[in-house]
């Protein structure tokens, strides 16, 4: 193996830069050349790439976003597009490709393996934490802290006015971020897909009224996972108001994707980026470098989107039964 490629794809996540750095430094130590493709799979198709040396990743570890940029790539959804990507990789003599992204990116890699002769290795980078085969994805810890910082501030103003707030957090179709941020913020309610596939406004209102009976007027926070209600938190707030409960909505949005990665994400990214390259050198293929119980481990890329990983049910139950008011 002489030349490997690396790209970041799908939603960007804090710590992706730290993972790129670890890939480059580990490859450099093994005398491998590293080609960084820009804008995810698009950079391969469009031949937008640069050779990455340790110089390029100097002092990169602390920066959010990704220096390789990220993007979705429509062409990967067609067999022709995938064949073109494979052809460019062959033409550039890329012996292996490291893909830093989420389960969508890894589905793309599985498609690519049908036409590409080199090795493929995933590194889980997404704030959603919705990737099987790793306890945490790179970016999740930072996103939890970012959401928490915002929710704590919302709590201050909610307390001052004794208001009810609906705070919408990201997470796609999973509630890892909502549960973690909601628990850490001491939210009165957490609404996420793992709790109920359909949102029940009557239950939400009952919960609020019970809390008001117990405590009188007071601030009350609901952390809502995105995709739980058509139109999101703003639409749900209107509906709750229509049913007699005044409520403010706050959508945290893309601030959750940005910012300096926290220490835990930098360390995880360093470990997984390094392990990815080491395992490629050992002959691994179509695997993801993950971490389970603090140990770096390989997991088949094809299984990373199976949605077997569970949100912390223990904490969620506790929140619902004990800490609801
Ligand atoms: P995140 O969940 O953080 O957004 P992700 O990697 O899951 O990250 P996606 O938008 O789902 O993000 O996927 C990123 C890219 O991976 C897509 O734009 C596409 O190029 C490729 N991809 C996703 N799913 C497939 C698929 N089924 N077949 C081929 N390529 C795919």
Coordinates of C-alpha atoms and ligand atoms in Angstrom, one line a residue:
X1 CA 0.0 0.0 0.0
X2 CA 1.5 3.4 -1.1
X3 CA -1.2 5.9 -1.5
X4 CA -4.4 6.4 0.5
X5 CA -7.3 8.9 0.1
X6 CA -9.3 10.6 2.8
X7 CA -12.6 12.5 2.7
X8 CA -15.3 13.9 5.0
X9 CA -18.9 13.4 3.9
X10 CA -22.4 14.0 5.1
X11 CA -23.1 16.4 8.0
X12 CA -19.9 18.0 9.3
X13 CA -19.1 17.3 12.9
X14 CA -16.6 18.8 15.4
X15 CA -13.6 16.6 15.5
X16 CA -13.5 15.7 11.8
X17 CA -10.3 17.8 11.5
X18 CA -8.8 15.9 14.4
X19 CA -9.6 12.7 12.6
X20 CA -8.0 14.0 9.3
X21 CA -4.9 14.9 11.3
X22 CA -4.6 11.5 12.9
X23 CA -5.0 9.8 9.5
X24 CA -2.3 12.0 7.9
X25 CA 0.2 11.6 10.8
X26 CA -0.3 7.9 11.1
X27 CA 0.0 7.4 7.3
X28 CA 3.1 9.6 7.2
X29 CA 4.8 7.6 9.9
X30 CA 4.1 4.5 7.8
X31 CA 5.5 6.3 4.6
X32 CA 2.1 6.4 2.9
X33 CA 1.1 9.3 0.7
X34 CA -2.3 10.9 1.6
X35 CA -4.6 12.4 -0.9
X36 CA -7.4 14.6 0.6
X37 CA -10.5 14.7 -1.5
X38 CA -12.7 17.8 -1.0
X39 CA -16.5 18.0 -0.7
X40 CA -17.0 14.3 0.1
X41 CA -17.5 12.0 -2.8
X42 CA -17.8 15.0 -5.1
X43 CA -14.0 15.7 -4.8
X44 CA -13.3 12.3 -6.3
X45 CA -15.7 12.8 -9.2
X46 CA -14.5 16.4 -9.8
X47 CA -10.9 15.5 -9.2
X48 CA -10.7 18.2 -6.5
X49 CA -7.9 16.9 -4.2
X50 CA -4.6 17.8 -2.6
X51 CA -1.7 15.9 -1.1
X52 CA -1.8 16.2 2.6
X53 CA 1.4 16.3 4.6
X54 CA 1.9 16.7 8.4
X55 CA 2.4 20.4 7.6
X56 CA -1.2 20.7 6.4
X57 CA -2.6 19.3 9.7
X58 CA -0.4 21.3 12.0
X59 CA -2.6 22.9 14.7
X60 CA -5.7 21.6 13.1
X61 CA -6.9 19.5 16.1
X62 CA -8.8 22.3 17.8
X63 CA -10.8 23.6 14.9
X64 CA -14.5 22.7 14.2
X65 CA -15.8 22.0 10.7
X66 CA -13.6 20.2 8.2
X67 CA -10.7 21.5 6.1
X68 CA -11.6 19.0 3.4
X69 CA -15.2 20.5 3.3
X70 CA -18.2 18.3 3.3
X71 CA -21.1 17.8 0.9
X72 CA -23.8 15.4 -0.1
X73 CA -23.2 13.7 -3.5
X74 CA -26.2 12.8 -5.6
X75 CA -24.1 10.9 -8.2
X76 CA -23.4 8.2 -5.6
X77 CA -27.1 7.1 -5.7
X78 CA -26.7 5.8 -9.3
X79 CA -24.6 2.9 -10.4
X80 CA -23.0 5.0 -13.1
X81 CA -21.9 7.6 -10.6
X82 CA -20.4 5.0 -8.3
X83 CA -18.6 3.4 -11.3
X84 CA -17.2 6.9 -12.1
X85 CA -15.9 7.4 -8.6
X86 CA -14.2 4.0 -8.6
X87 CA -12.6 4.8 -12.0
X88 CA -11.1 8.0 -10.7
X89 CA -9.8 6.2 -7.6
X90 CA -8.1 3.6 -9.9
X91 CA -6.8 6.3 -12.2
X92 CA -5.2 8.2 -9.2
X93 CA -3.7 4.9 -7.9
X94 CA -5.5 5.2 -4.6
X95 CA -4.9 1.9 -2.7
X96 CA -7.3 2.6 0.1
X97 CA -9.9 5.2 1.0
X98 CA -10.7 6.5 4.5
X99 CA -14.3 7.9 4.8
X100 CA -15.1 10.1 7.7
X101 CA -18.9 10.5 7.9
X102 CA -22.2 8.9 9.0
X103 CA -24.1 5.8 8.0
X104 CA -25.1 7.3 4.7
X105 CA -21.5 7.8 3.8
X106 CA -20.9 4.2 4.7
X107 CA -23.8 3.0 2.6
X108 CA -22.0 4.8 -0.3
X109 CA -18.8 3.0 0.6
X110 CA -20.6 -0.4 0.4
X111 CA -21.9 0.5 -3.1
X112 CA -18.4 1.7 -4.1
X113 CA -16.9 -1.7 -3.0
X114 CA -18.7 -3.3 -5.9
X115 CA -16.5 -1.4 -8.4
X116 CA -13.4 -0.3 -6.5
X117 CA -10.5 -2.7 -6.1
X118 CA -8.9 -0.9 -3.2
X119 CA -9.7 -1.1 0.6
X120 CA -12.4 1.0 2.2
X121 CA -12.4 2.1 5.9
X122 CA -15.0 4.2 7.7
X123 CA -14.5 6.6 10.6
X124 CA -17.7 7.6 12.3
X125 CA -18.1 11.3 12.3
X126 CA -21.6 12.8 12.9
X127 CA -23.2 14.7 15.7
X128 CA -26.2 12.4 15.6
X129 CA -24.4 9.3 17.1
X130 CA -26.6 7.1 15.0
X131 CA -24.0 4.7 13.8
X132 CA -23.8 1.1 15.1
X133 CA -20.5 -0.4 16.0
X134 CA -19.2 2.5 18.1
X135 CA -20.4 3.8 21.5
X136 CA -19.9 7.4 20.3
X137 CA -19.4 9.1 17.0
X138 CA -16.9 11.9 16.6
X139 CA -18.8 15.2 17.2
X140 CA -21.5 13.9 19.4
X141 CA -19.9 15.0 22.7
X142 CA -19.3 18.5 21.4
X143 CA -22.9 18.8 20.1
X144 CA -24.3 17.8 23.5
X145 CA -22.3 20.5 25.2
X146 CA -23.2 23.1 22.6
X147 CA -26.9 22.2 22.9
X148 CA -26.6 22.2 26.7
X149 CA -25.0 25.6 26.8
X150 CA -27.9 27.0 24.8
X151 CA -30.5 25.2 26.8
X152 CA -29.0 26.4 30.1
X153 CA -29.4 29.9 28.8
X154 CA -33.0 29.3 27.7
X155 CA -33.6 28.0 31.2
X156 CA -32.5 31.3 32.7
X157 CA -34.9 33.3 30.7
X158 CA -37.6 30.7 31.1
X159 CA -37.1 30.8 34.9
X160 CA -37.3 34.6 34.9
X161 CA -40.7 34.6 33.1
X162 CA -41.9 31.2 34.4
X163 CA -42.3 30.2 30.8
X164 CA -42.7 26.9 29.0
X165 CA -40.1 26.4 26.3
X166 CA -39.9 23.8 23.5
X167 CA -36.3 23.4 22.5
X168 CA -35.7 21.5 19.2
X169 CA -32.4 19.7 18.9
X170 CA -30.9 17.8 15.9
X171 CA -30.4 14.1 15.6
X172 CA -32.1 13.1 12.4
X173 CA -34.4 10.2 13.1
X174 CA -32.8 9.3 16.4
X175 CA -32.9 10.7 19.9
X176 CA -29.3 10.3 21.1
X177 CA -28.7 14.1 21.2
X178 CA -32.2 14.9 22.6
X179 CA -31.8 12.4 25.4
X180 CA -28.2 13.4 26.3
X181 CA -28.9 17.1 26.2
X182 CA -32.3 16.8 27.9
X183 CA -30.9 14.7 30.8
X184 CA -28.0 17.0 31.3
X185 CA -30.2 20.1 31.2
X186 CA -32.7 18.7 33.7
X187 CA -35.5 19.0 31.1
X188 CA -39.0 18.3 32.4
X189 CA -39.8 16.4 29.2
X190 CA -37.8 14.7 26.4
X191 CA -39.6 13.9 23.2
X192 CA -37.8 11.6 20.9
X193 CA -38.5 8.7 18.5
X194 CA -37.3 6.0 20.9
X195 CA -40.0 7.0 23.4
X196 CA -42.9 7.1 21.0
X197 CA -43.0 7.0 17.2
X198 CA -45.8 9.5 17.2
X199 CA -46.0 12.6 19.3
X200 CA -49.2 12.8 21.5
X201 CA -50.1 16.4 22.2
X202 CA -52.6 15.4 24.8
X203 CA -49.9 13.6 26.8
X204 CA -47.6 16.6 26.6
X205 CA -50.3 18.9 27.9
X206 CA -51.2 16.5 30.7
X207 CA -47.5 16.4 31.7
X208 CA -47.3 20.2 31.8
X209 CA -50.5 20.5 33.8
X210 CA -49.3 17.8 36.3
X211 CA -46.1 19.8 36.8
X212 CA -48.0 23.0 37.3
X213 CA -50.2 21.3 39.9
X214 CA -47.1 20.0 41.7
X215 CA -45.0 23.1 41.6
X216 CA -47.3 26.1 40.7
X217 CA -46.1 28.4 38.0
X218 CA -42.5 27.8 37.0
X219 CA -40.2 27.3 34.1
X220 CA -40.7 24.1 32.1
X221 CA -38.5 22.8 29.4
X222 CA -39.3 20.3 26.7
X223 CA -36.4 19.0 24.6
X224 CA -37.8 17.9 21.3
X225 CA -35.9 15.8 18.7
X226 CA -36.1 17.1 15.2
X227 CA -38.5 15.2 12.9
X228 CA -40.9 14.5 15.7
X229 CA -43.5 17.0 14.6
X230 CA -44.3 18.3 11.1
X231 CA -43.1 21.9 11.1
X232 CA -40.9 21.3 14.1
X233 CA -40.9 23.1 17.5
X234 CA -42.5 26.3 16.1
X235 CA -45.6 24.4 14.7
X236 CA -45.9 22.4 17.9
X237 CA -45.7 25.5 20.1
X238 CA -48.6 27.0 18.0
X239 CA -50.6 23.8 18.4
X240 CA -50.0 23.7 22.2
X241 CA -51.1 27.3 22.4
X242 CA -54.2 26.5 20.4
X243 CA -55.0 23.9 23.1
X244 CA -54.6 26.5 25.8
X245 CA -50.9 26.3 26.9
X246 CA -48.7 29.3 26.1
X247 CA -45.3 28.1 24.9
X248 CA -42.2 29.5 23.3
X249 CA -40.2 27.6 20.7
X250 CA -36.5 27.6 20.1
X251 CA -34.8 25.7 17.3
X252 CA -31.1 25.3 18.1
X253 CA -30.3 24.3 14.5
X254 CA -26.8 24.4 13.0
X255 CA -25.0 25.8 15.9
X256 CA -25.0 22.2 17.1
X257 CA -22.7 21.2 14.2
X258 CA -20.1 23.9 14.8
X259 CA -17.6 24.9 17.4
X260 CA -14.3 23.8 18.8
X261 CA -14.4 20.1 19.5
X262 CA -14.4 19.2 23.2
X263 CA -11.5 17.1 24.5
X264 CA -13.5 13.8 24.3
X265 CA -14.1 14.3 20.6
X266 CA -10.5 15.2 19.8
X267 CA -9.3 12.1 21.7
X268 CA -11.9 9.8 20.0
X269 CA -11.0 11.3 16.6
X270 CA -7.3 10.8 17.1
X271 CA -7.8 7.2 18.2
X272 CA -10.1 6.3 15.4
X273 CA -8.2 8.1 12.7
X274 CA -5.0 6.4 13.7
X275 CA -6.6 3.0 14.1
X276 CA -8.3 3.2 10.7
X277 CA -4.9 3.6 9.0
X278 CA -3.2 0.9 11.1
X279 CA -6.0 -1.5 10.3
X280 CA -5.8 -0.7 6.6
X281 CA -2.1 -1.6 6.8
X282 CA -3.1 -4.9 8.4
X283 CA -5.4 -5.7 5.5
X284 CA -8.8 -4.6 6.8
X285 CA -11.4 -3.8 4.2
X286 CA -15.1 -2.6 4.3
X287 CA -14.8 -2.0 8.0
X288 CA -15.4 1.0 10.3
X289 CA -13.0 1.9 13.0
X290 CA -15.1 2.4 16.1
X291 CA -14.7 2.4 19.9
X292 CA -16.6 0.1 22.2
X293 CA -16.0 0.1 25.9
X294 CA -13.0 2.3 25.4
X295 CA -11.4 -0.1 23.0
X296 CA -10.8 0.6 19.4
X297 CA -12.5 -2.0 17.3
X298 CA -13.5 -2.9 13.8
X299 CA -17.2 -3.2 12.7
X300 CA -18.5 -4.2 9.2
X301 CA -19.5 -1.1 7.3
X302 CA -22.5 -2.9 5.9
X303 CA -23.9 -3.2 9.5
X304 CA -23.3 0.4 10.6
X305 CA -26.8 1.6 9.7
X306 CA -28.7 -1.3 11.2
X307 CA -29.9 0.9 14.1
X308 CA -29.2 -1.7 16.8
X309 CA -27.6 0.8 19.2
X310 CA -30.0 2.0 21.8
X311 CA -30.4 5.4 23.5
X312 CA -29.7 5.3 27.3
X313 CA -33.1 3.7 28.3
X314 CA -32.1 3.7 32.0
X315 CA -31.7 7.4 32.1
X316 CA -34.8 8.0 29.9
X317 CA -37.0 5.9 32.2
X318 CA -35.6 7.7 35.2
X319 CA -36.3 11.0 33.6
X320 CA -39.9 10.0 32.9
X321 CA -40.7 8.4 36.2
X322 CA -38.6 10.3 38.8
X323 CA -37.5 13.6 37.4
X324 CA -40.6 14.6 35.4
X325 CA -41.6 17.5 37.6
Ligands
LIG1 P1 -25.0 12.7 8.7 O1 -25.9 11.7 9.2 O2 -24.2 13.3 9.8 O3 -25.6 13.7 7.8 P2 -24.3 10.8 6.6 O4 -23.0 10.3 6.1 O5 -25.3 9.8 7.1 O6 -23.9 11.9 7.8 P3 -25.8 11.3 4.3 O7 -26.3 12.6 3.7 O8 -26.9 10.3 4.6 O9 -24.9 11.7 5.5 O10 -24.8 10.6 3.2 C1 -23.7 11.3 2.7 C2 -23.5 11.0 1.3 O11 -23.2 9.5 1.2 C3 -24.6 11.2 0.3 O12 -24.7 12.5 -0.2 C4 -24.3 10.2 -0.8 O13 -23.3 10.7 -1.6 C5 -23.7 9.0 0.0 N1 -24.8 8.0 0.3 C6 -25.7 8.1 1.2 N2 -26.5 7.0 1.1 C7 -26.2 6.3 0.0 C8 -26.6 5.1 -0.6 N3 -27.7 4.5 -0.2 N4 -26.0 4.7 -1.7 C9 -24.9 5.4 -2.2 N5 -24.4 6.5 -1.6 C10 -25.0 7.0 -0.5

